[in-house]
mmCIF file with all atom_site columns, C-alpha atoms in Angstrom:
data_model
loop_
_atom_site.group_PDB
_atom_site.id
_atom_site.type_symbol
_atom_site.label_atom_id
_atom_site.label_alt_id
_atom_site.label_comp_id
_atom_site.label_asym_id
_atom_site.label_entity_id
_atom_site.label_seq_id
_atom_site.pdbx_PDB_ins_code
_atom_site.Cartn_x
_atom_site.Cartn_y
_atom_site.Cartn_z
_atom_site.occupancy
_atom_site.B_iso_or_equiv
_atom_site.pdbx_formal_charge
_atom_site.auth_seq_id
_atom_site.auth_comp_id
_atom_site.auth_asym_id
_atom_site.auth_atom_id
_atom_site.pdbx_PDB_model_num
ATOM 1   C CA . UNK A 1 1   ? -1.101  -25.780 31.279  1.00 48.00 ? 278 UNK A CA 1
ATOM 2   C CA . UNK A 1 2   ? 0.456   -27.201 33.694  1.00 46.00 ? 279 UNK A CA 1
ATOM 3   C CA . UNK A 1 3   ? -1.245  -24.424 36.907  1.00 44.00 ? 280 UNK A CA 1
ATOM 4   C CA . UNK A 1 4   ? 0.896   -23.768 40.178  1.00 44.00 ? 281 UNK A CA 1
ATOM 5   C CA . UNK A 1 5   ? -0.667  -23.302 43.671  1.00 50.00 ? 282 UNK A CA 1
ATOM 6   C CA . UNK A 1 6   ? 1.637   -19.741 43.725  1.00 64.00 ? 283 UNK A CA 1
ATOM 7   C CA . UNK A 1 7   ? -0.363  -18.915 40.995  1.00 74.00 ? 284 UNK A CA 1
ATOM 8   C CA . UNK A 1 8   ? -2.985  -16.270 41.709  1.00 84.00 ? 285 UNK A CA 1
ATOM 9   C CA . UNK A 1 9   ? -6.667  -15.670 40.393  1.00 88.00 ? 286 UNK A CA 1
ATOM 10  C CA . UNK A 1 10  ? -6.486  -12.601 38.747  1.00 89.00 ? 287 UNK A CA 1
ATOM 11  C CA . UNK A 1 11  ? -2.935  -14.107 36.338  1.00 87.00 ? 288 UNK A CA 1
ATOM 12  C CA . UNK A 1 12  ? -5.385  -17.128 35.896  1.00 89.00 ? 289 UNK A CA 1
ATOM 13  C CA . UNK A 1 13  ? -8.082  -14.949 34.714  1.00 92.00 ? 290 UNK A CA 1
ATOM 14  C CA . UNK A 1 14  ? -5.543  -13.023 32.115  1.00 91.00 ? 291 UNK A CA 1
ATOM 15  C CA . UNK A 1 15  ? -5.312  -16.073 31.270  1.00 91.00 ? 292 UNK A CA 1
ATOM 16  C CA . UNK A 1 16  ? -9.006  -17.324 30.156  1.00 94.00 ? 293 UNK A CA 1
ATOM 17  C CA . UNK A 1 17  ? -9.703  -14.180 28.880  1.00 95.00 ? 294 UNK A CA 1
ATOM 18  C CA . UNK A 1 18  ? -6.770  -13.952 26.597  1.00 94.00 ? 295 UNK A CA 1
ATOM 19  C CA . UNK A 1 19  ? -7.972  -17.678 25.358  1.00 95.00 ? 296 UNK A CA 1
ATOM 20  C CA . UNK A 1 20  ? -11.296 -16.424 24.740  1.00 96.00 ? 297 UNK A CA 1
ATOM 21  C CA . UNK A 1 21  ? -10.283 -13.267 22.745  1.00 97.00 ? 298 UNK A CA 1
ATOM 22  C CA . UNK A 1 22  ? -8.179  -15.555 20.202  1.00 96.00 ? 299 UNK A CA 1
ATOM 23  C CA . UNK A 1 23  ? -10.574 -17.835 19.529  1.00 96.00 ? 300 UNK A CA 1
ATOM 24  C CA . UNK A 1 24  ? -12.939 -15.090 18.837  1.00 96.00 ? 301 UNK A CA 1
ATOM 25  C CA . UNK A 1 25  ? -10.119 -13.629 16.877  1.00 97.00 ? 302 UNK A CA 1
ATOM 26  C CA . UNK A 1 26  ? -9.708  -16.933 14.917  1.00 97.00 ? 303 UNK A CA 1
ATOM 27  C CA . UNK A 1 27  ? -13.883 -16.649 14.274  1.00 96.00 ? 304 UNK A CA 1
ATOM 28  C CA . UNK A 1 28  ? -13.015 -12.511 12.433  1.00 96.00 ? 305 UNK A CA 1
ATOM 29  C CA . UNK A 1 29  ? -10.562 -14.562 10.205  1.00 96.00 ? 306 UNK A CA 1
ATOM 30  C CA . UNK A 1 30  ? -13.339 -16.613 9.225   1.00 96.00 ? 307 UNK A CA 1
ATOM 31  C CA . UNK A 1 31  ? -15.684 -13.311 8.836   1.00 95.00 ? 308 UNK A CA 1
ATOM 32  C CA . UNK A 1 32  ? -13.112 -11.906 7.006   1.00 96.00 ? 309 UNK A CA 1
ATOM 33  C CA . UNK A 1 33  ? -12.717 -14.914 4.473   1.00 97.00 ? 310 UNK A CA 1
ATOM 34  C CA . UNK A 1 34  ? -16.668 -14.874 3.992   1.00 97.00 ? 311 UNK A CA 1
ATOM 35  C CA . UNK A 1 35  ? -16.660 -10.710 3.571   1.00 97.00 ? 312 UNK A CA 1
ATOM 36  C CA . UNK A 1 36  ? -13.538 -10.737 1.167   1.00 97.00 ? 313 UNK A CA 1
ATOM 37  C CA . UNK A 1 37  ? -15.743 -13.697 -1.107  1.00 97.00 ? 314 UNK A CA 1
ATOM 38  C CA . UNK A 1 38  ? -18.843 -11.173 -1.082  1.00 96.00 ? 315 UNK A CA 1
ATOM 39  C CA . UNK A 1 39  ? -17.002 -8.138  -2.379  1.00 96.00 ? 316 UNK A CA 1
ATOM 40  C CA . UNK A 1 40  ? -15.596 -11.019 -5.096  1.00 96.00 ? 317 UNK A CA 1
ATOM 41  C CA . UNK A 1 41  ? -18.721 -12.554 -6.357  1.00 95.00 ? 318 UNK A CA 1
ATOM 42  C CA . UNK A 1 42  ? -20.615 -8.384  -5.919  1.00 95.00 ? 319 UNK A CA 1
ATOM 43  C CA . UNK A 1 43  ? -17.457 -6.683  -7.416  1.00 95.00 ? 320 UNK A CA 1
ATOM 44  C CA . UNK A 1 44  ? -18.771 -5.194  -10.876 1.00 95.00 ? 321 UNK A CA 1
ATOM 45  C CA . UNK A 1 45  ? -22.179 -4.057  -9.955  1.00 94.00 ? 322 UNK A CA 1
ATOM 46  C CA . UNK A 1 46  ? -20.194 -1.938  -7.256  1.00 94.00 ? 323 UNK A CA 1
ATOM 47  C CA . UNK A 1 47  ? -17.669 -0.950  -8.911  1.00 95.00 ? 324 UNK A CA 1
ATOM 48  C CA . UNK A 1 48  ? -21.582 0.705   -10.761 1.00 93.00 ? 325 UNK A CA 1
ATOM 49  C CA . UNK A 1 49  ? -20.748 4.696   -9.738  1.00 94.00 ? 326 UNK A CA 1
ATOM 50  C CA . UNK A 1 50  ? -24.137 5.062   -6.940  1.00 93.00 ? 327 UNK A CA 1
ATOM 51  C CA . UNK A 1 51  ? -22.228 2.197   -5.050  1.00 95.00 ? 328 UNK A CA 1
ATOM 52  C CA . UNK A 1 52  ? -18.528 2.608   -5.555  1.00 96.00 ? 329 UNK A CA 1
ATOM 53  C CA . UNK A 1 53  ? -17.246 5.162   -2.988  1.00 96.00 ? 330 UNK A CA 1
ATOM 54  C CA . UNK A 1 54  ? -19.138 2.833   -0.324  1.00 96.00 ? 331 UNK A CA 1
ATOM 55  C CA . UNK A 1 55  ? -17.073 0.030   -1.095  1.00 96.00 ? 332 UNK A CA 1
ATOM 56  C CA . UNK A 1 56  ? -14.578 1.347   -2.268  1.00 96.00 ? 333 UNK A CA 1
ATOM 57  C CA . UNK A 1 57  ? -14.068 3.154   2.102   1.00 96.00 ? 334 UNK A CA 1
ATOM 58  C CA . UNK A 1 58  ? -15.202 -0.683  3.377   1.00 96.00 ? 335 UNK A CA 1
ATOM 59  C CA . UNK A 1 59  ? -12.316 -1.764  1.958   1.00 96.00 ? 336 UNK A CA 1
ATOM 60  C CA . UNK A 1 60  ? -10.487 -0.218  2.807   1.00 97.00 ? 337 UNK A CA 1
ATOM 61  C CA . UNK A 1 61  ? -11.780 -0.631  6.885   1.00 97.00 ? 338 UNK A CA 1
ATOM 62  C CA . UNK A 1 62  ? -11.569 -4.916  6.148   1.00 97.00 ? 339 UNK A CA 1
ATOM 63  C CA . UNK A 1 63  ? -7.932  -3.807  4.634   1.00 97.00 ? 340 UNK A CA 1
ATOM 64  C CA . UNK A 1 64  ? -7.182  -1.946  8.768   1.00 97.00 ? 341 UNK A CA 1
ATOM 65  C CA . UNK A 1 65  ? -9.278  -4.948  11.004  1.00 96.00 ? 342 UNK A CA 1
ATOM 66  C CA . UNK A 1 66  ? -7.287  -7.071  9.233   1.00 97.00 ? 343 UNK A CA 1
ATOM 67  C CA . UNK A 1 67  ? -4.074  -5.425  10.397  1.00 97.00 ? 344 UNK A CA 1
ATOM 68  C CA . UNK A 1 68  ? -5.326  -4.998  13.321  1.00 96.00 ? 345 UNK A CA 1
ATOM 69  C CA . UNK A 1 69  ? -6.776  -8.148  14.133  1.00 97.00 ? 346 UNK A CA 1
ATOM 70  C CA . UNK A 1 70  ? -2.975  -9.465  13.317  1.00 97.00 ? 347 UNK A CA 1
ATOM 71  C CA . UNK A 1 71  ? -1.451  -7.139  15.667  1.00 96.00 ? 348 UNK A CA 1
ATOM 72  C CA . UNK A 1 72  ? -4.318  -8.094  18.407  1.00 96.00 ? 349 UNK A CA 1
ATOM 73  C CA . UNK A 1 73  ? -3.418  -11.506 18.080  1.00 96.00 ? 350 UNK A CA 1
ATOM 74  C CA . UNK A 1 74  ? 0.735   -11.066 18.182  1.00 96.00 ? 351 UNK A CA 1
ATOM 75  C CA . UNK A 1 75  ? -0.308  -9.388  21.388  1.00 95.00 ? 352 UNK A CA 1
ATOM 76  C CA . UNK A 1 76  ? -2.465  -12.434 22.561  1.00 95.00 ? 353 UNK A CA 1
ATOM 77  C CA . UNK A 1 77  ? 0.153   -14.539 21.881  1.00 95.00 ? 354 UNK A CA 1
ATOM 78  C CA . UNK A 1 78  ? 3.099   -13.367 24.347  1.00 94.00 ? 355 UNK A CA 1
ATOM 79  C CA . UNK A 1 79  ? 0.073   -12.617 26.825  1.00 93.00 ? 356 UNK A CA 1
ATOM 80  C CA . UNK A 1 80  ? -0.530  -17.010 26.970  1.00 93.00 ? 357 UNK A CA 1
ATOM 81  C CA . UNK A 1 81  ? 3.222   -17.529 26.749  1.00 94.00 ? 358 UNK A CA 1
ATOM 82  C CA . UNK A 1 82  ? 3.422   -14.902 29.385  1.00 92.00 ? 359 UNK A CA 1
ATOM 83  C CA . UNK A 1 83  ? 1.126   -16.426 31.859  1.00 91.00 ? 360 UNK A CA 1
ATOM 84  C CA . UNK A 1 84  ? 2.284   -20.198 30.515  1.00 90.00 ? 361 UNK A CA 1
ATOM 85  C CA . UNK A 1 85  ? 5.522   -19.141 31.316  1.00 91.00 ? 362 UNK A CA 1
ATOM 86  C CA . UNK A 1 86  ? 4.353   -18.362 34.505  1.00 89.00 ? 363 UNK A CA 1
ATOM 87  C CA . UNK A 1 87  ? 2.150   -20.679 35.763  1.00 86.00 ? 364 UNK A CA 1
ATOM 88  C CA . UNK A 1 88  ? 4.463   -23.031 35.000  1.00 88.00 ? 365 UNK A CA 1
ATOM 89  C CA . UNK A 1 89  ? 6.474   -21.089 38.014  1.00 86.00 ? 366 UNK A CA 1
ATOM 90  C CA . UNK A 1 90  ? 9.494   -20.871 34.696  1.00 89.00 ? 367 UNK A CA 1
ATOM 91  C CA . UNK A 1 91  ? 9.123   -17.367 34.741  1.00 90.00 ? 368 UNK A CA 1
ATOM 92  C CA . UNK A 1 92  ? 8.273   -15.139 38.316  1.00 90.00 ? 369 UNK A CA 1
ATOM 93  C CA . UNK A 1 93  ? 5.065   -13.899 37.977  1.00 87.00 ? 370 UNK A CA 1
ATOM 94  C CA . UNK A 1 94  ? 4.576   -10.614 37.115  1.00 86.00 ? 371 UNK A CA 1
ATOM 95  C CA . UNK A 1 95  ? 1.017   -8.868  37.717  1.00 85.00 ? 372 UNK A CA 1
ATOM 96  C CA . UNK A 1 96  ? 1.774   -5.678  36.910  1.00 90.00 ? 373 UNK A CA 1
ATOM 97  C CA . UNK A 1 97  ? 2.851   -6.527  33.407  1.00 90.00 ? 374 UNK A CA 1
ATOM 98  C CA . UNK A 1 98  ? -0.063  -8.991  32.279  1.00 90.00 ? 375 UNK A CA 1
ATOM 99  C CA . UNK A 1 99  ? -2.748  -5.910  33.526  1.00 92.00 ? 376 UNK A CA 1
ATOM 100 C CA . UNK A 1 100 ? -1.011  -3.168  31.367  1.00 94.00 ? 377 UNK A CA 1
ATOM 101 C CA . UNK A 1 101 ? -1.119  -5.670  28.396  1.00 93.00 ? 378 UNK A CA 1
ATOM 102 C CA . UNK A 1 102 ? -4.580  -6.603  29.328  1.00 94.00 ? 379 UNK A CA 1
ATOM 103 C CA . UNK A 1 103 ? -6.104  -3.553  29.849  1.00 95.00 ? 380 UNK A CA 1
ATOM 104 C CA . UNK A 1 104 ? -4.339  -2.652  26.072  1.00 95.00 ? 381 UNK A CA 1
ATOM 105 C CA . UNK A 1 105 ? -5.987  -6.512  24.861  1.00 96.00 ? 382 UNK A CA 1
ATOM 106 C CA . UNK A 1 106 ? -9.392  -5.718  26.502  1.00 96.00 ? 383 UNK A CA 1
ATOM 107 C CA . UNK A 1 107 ? -9.057  -1.612  24.946  1.00 96.00 ? 384 UNK A CA 1
ATOM 108 C CA . UNK A 1 108 ? -7.449  -3.742  21.336  1.00 97.00 ? 385 UNK A CA 1
ATOM 109 C CA . UNK A 1 109 ? -10.038 -5.994  20.877  1.00 97.00 ? 386 UNK A CA 1
ATOM 110 C CA . UNK A 1 110 ? -13.690 -3.668  21.950  1.00 97.00 ? 387 UNK A CA 1
ATOM 111 C CA . UNK A 1 111 ? -12.645 -2.018  19.395  1.00 97.00 ? 388 UNK A CA 1
ATOM 112 C CA . UNK A 1 112 ? -11.805 -4.271  16.533  1.00 96.00 ? 389 UNK A CA 1
ATOM 113 C CA . UNK A 1 113 ? -15.469 -6.436  17.680  1.00 96.00 ? 390 UNK A CA 1
ATOM 114 C CA . UNK A 1 114 ? -17.587 -2.781  17.162  1.00 97.00 ? 391 UNK A CA 1
ATOM 115 C CA . UNK A 1 115 ? -15.751 -1.845  14.107  1.00 97.00 ? 392 UNK A CA 1
ATOM 116 C CA . UNK A 1 116 ? -15.977 -5.652  12.318  1.00 96.00 ? 393 UNK A CA 1
ATOM 117 C CA . UNK A 1 117 ? -20.031 -5.251  12.800  1.00 97.00 ? 394 UNK A CA 1
ATOM 118 C CA . UNK A 1 118 ? -19.404 -2.342  11.143  1.00 97.00 ? 395 UNK A CA 1
ATOM 119 C CA . UNK A 1 119 ? -17.906 -2.757  8.126   1.00 97.00 ? 396 UNK A CA 1
ATOM 120 C CA . UNK A 1 120 ? -19.780 -6.310  8.093   1.00 97.00 ? 397 UNK A CA 1
ATOM 121 C CA . UNK A 1 121 ? -23.005 -4.148  8.364   1.00 97.00 ? 398 UNK A CA 1
ATOM 122 C CA . UNK A 1 122 ? -21.862 -1.975  5.776   1.00 96.00 ? 399 UNK A CA 1
ATOM 123 C CA . UNK A 1 123 ? -20.913 -4.307  2.667   1.00 96.00 ? 400 UNK A CA 1
ATOM 124 C CA . UNK A 1 124 ? -23.839 -6.139  3.593   1.00 96.00 ? 401 UNK A CA 1
ATOM 125 C CA . UNK A 1 125 ? -26.076 -3.267  3.137   1.00 96.00 ? 402 UNK A CA 1
ATOM 126 C CA . UNK A 1 126 ? -23.945 -2.586  -0.697  1.00 96.00 ? 403 UNK A CA 1
ATOM 127 C CA . UNK A 1 127 ? -24.654 -6.092  -1.092  1.00 96.00 ? 404 UNK A CA 1
ATOM 128 C CA . UNK A 1 128 ? -28.619 -6.289  0.014   1.00 96.00 ? 405 UNK A CA 1
ATOM 129 C CA . UNK A 1 129 ? -29.181 -2.767  -1.774  1.00 95.00 ? 406 UNK A CA 1
ATOM 130 C CA . UNK A 1 130 ? -26.900 -4.139  -5.317  1.00 94.00 ? 407 UNK A CA 1
ATOM 131 C CA . UNK A 1 131 ? -29.040 -7.806  -4.670  1.00 93.00 ? 408 UNK A CA 1
ATOM 132 C CA . UNK A 1 132 ? -32.687 -5.737  -4.411  1.00 92.00 ? 409 UNK A CA 1
ATOM 133 C CA . UNK A 1 133 ? -31.154 -3.378  -7.665  1.00 88.00 ? 410 UNK A CA 1
ATOM 134 C CA . UNK A 1 134 ? -30.378 -6.632  -9.393  1.00 82.00 ? 411 UNK A CA 1
ATOM 135 C CA . UNK A 1 135 ? -34.478 -8.011  -8.663  1.00 84.00 ? 412 UNK A CA 1
ATOM 136 C CA . UNK A 1 136 ? -36.325 -4.796  -9.722  1.00 77.00 ? 413 UNK A CA 1
ATOM 137 C CA . UNK A 1 137 ? -34.717 -5.031  -12.984 1.00 69.00 ? 414 UNK A CA 1
ATOM 138 C CA . UNK A 1 138 ? -35.385 -9.071  -13.506 1.00 63.00 ? 415 UNK A CA 1
ATOM 139 C CA . UNK A 1 139 ? -38.420 -7.990  -12.839 1.00 58.00 ? 416 UNK A CA 1
ATOM 140 C CA . UNK A 1 140 ? -39.210 -5.015  -15.176 1.00 56.00 ? 417 UNK A CA 1
ATOM 141 C CA . UNK A 1 141 ? -37.540 -7.733  -17.820 1.00 61.00 ? 418 UNK A CA 1
ATOM 142 C CA . UNK A 1 142 ? -40.000 -10.076 -16.898 1.00 58.00 ? 419 UNK A CA 1
ATOM 143 C CA . UNK A 1 143 ? -42.789 -8.158  -17.675 1.00 54.00 ? 420 UNK A CA 1
#
């Protein structure tokens, strides 16, 4: 991105923040793939009546987060394009639109980050319970 001296420092800050959020979303994709593999690996024991309701809720939440992640990604792409076009002086700088979009993105990214942590914690706790239960069964069979 070739920046122009006419571009405000605020707009440049929006660009840097949007790039960081874009990187966060890429990491979420990696984490989501891992969580899906984890769910697949422990699918049968997680479908046991002991875990099933929590497993179903966590799966639905993960799907919802994936959809929100795609929405955030699209908004970020638009924001980055707009700042790049302004920097290249192809379109005039519109600080008000950028600020409004940035507020929306900040809210969305904050919520996504917190929700991802929650879902990840739920799934890890479920899998940990399954592993602990399997270890008890193995220990009992060893006696």
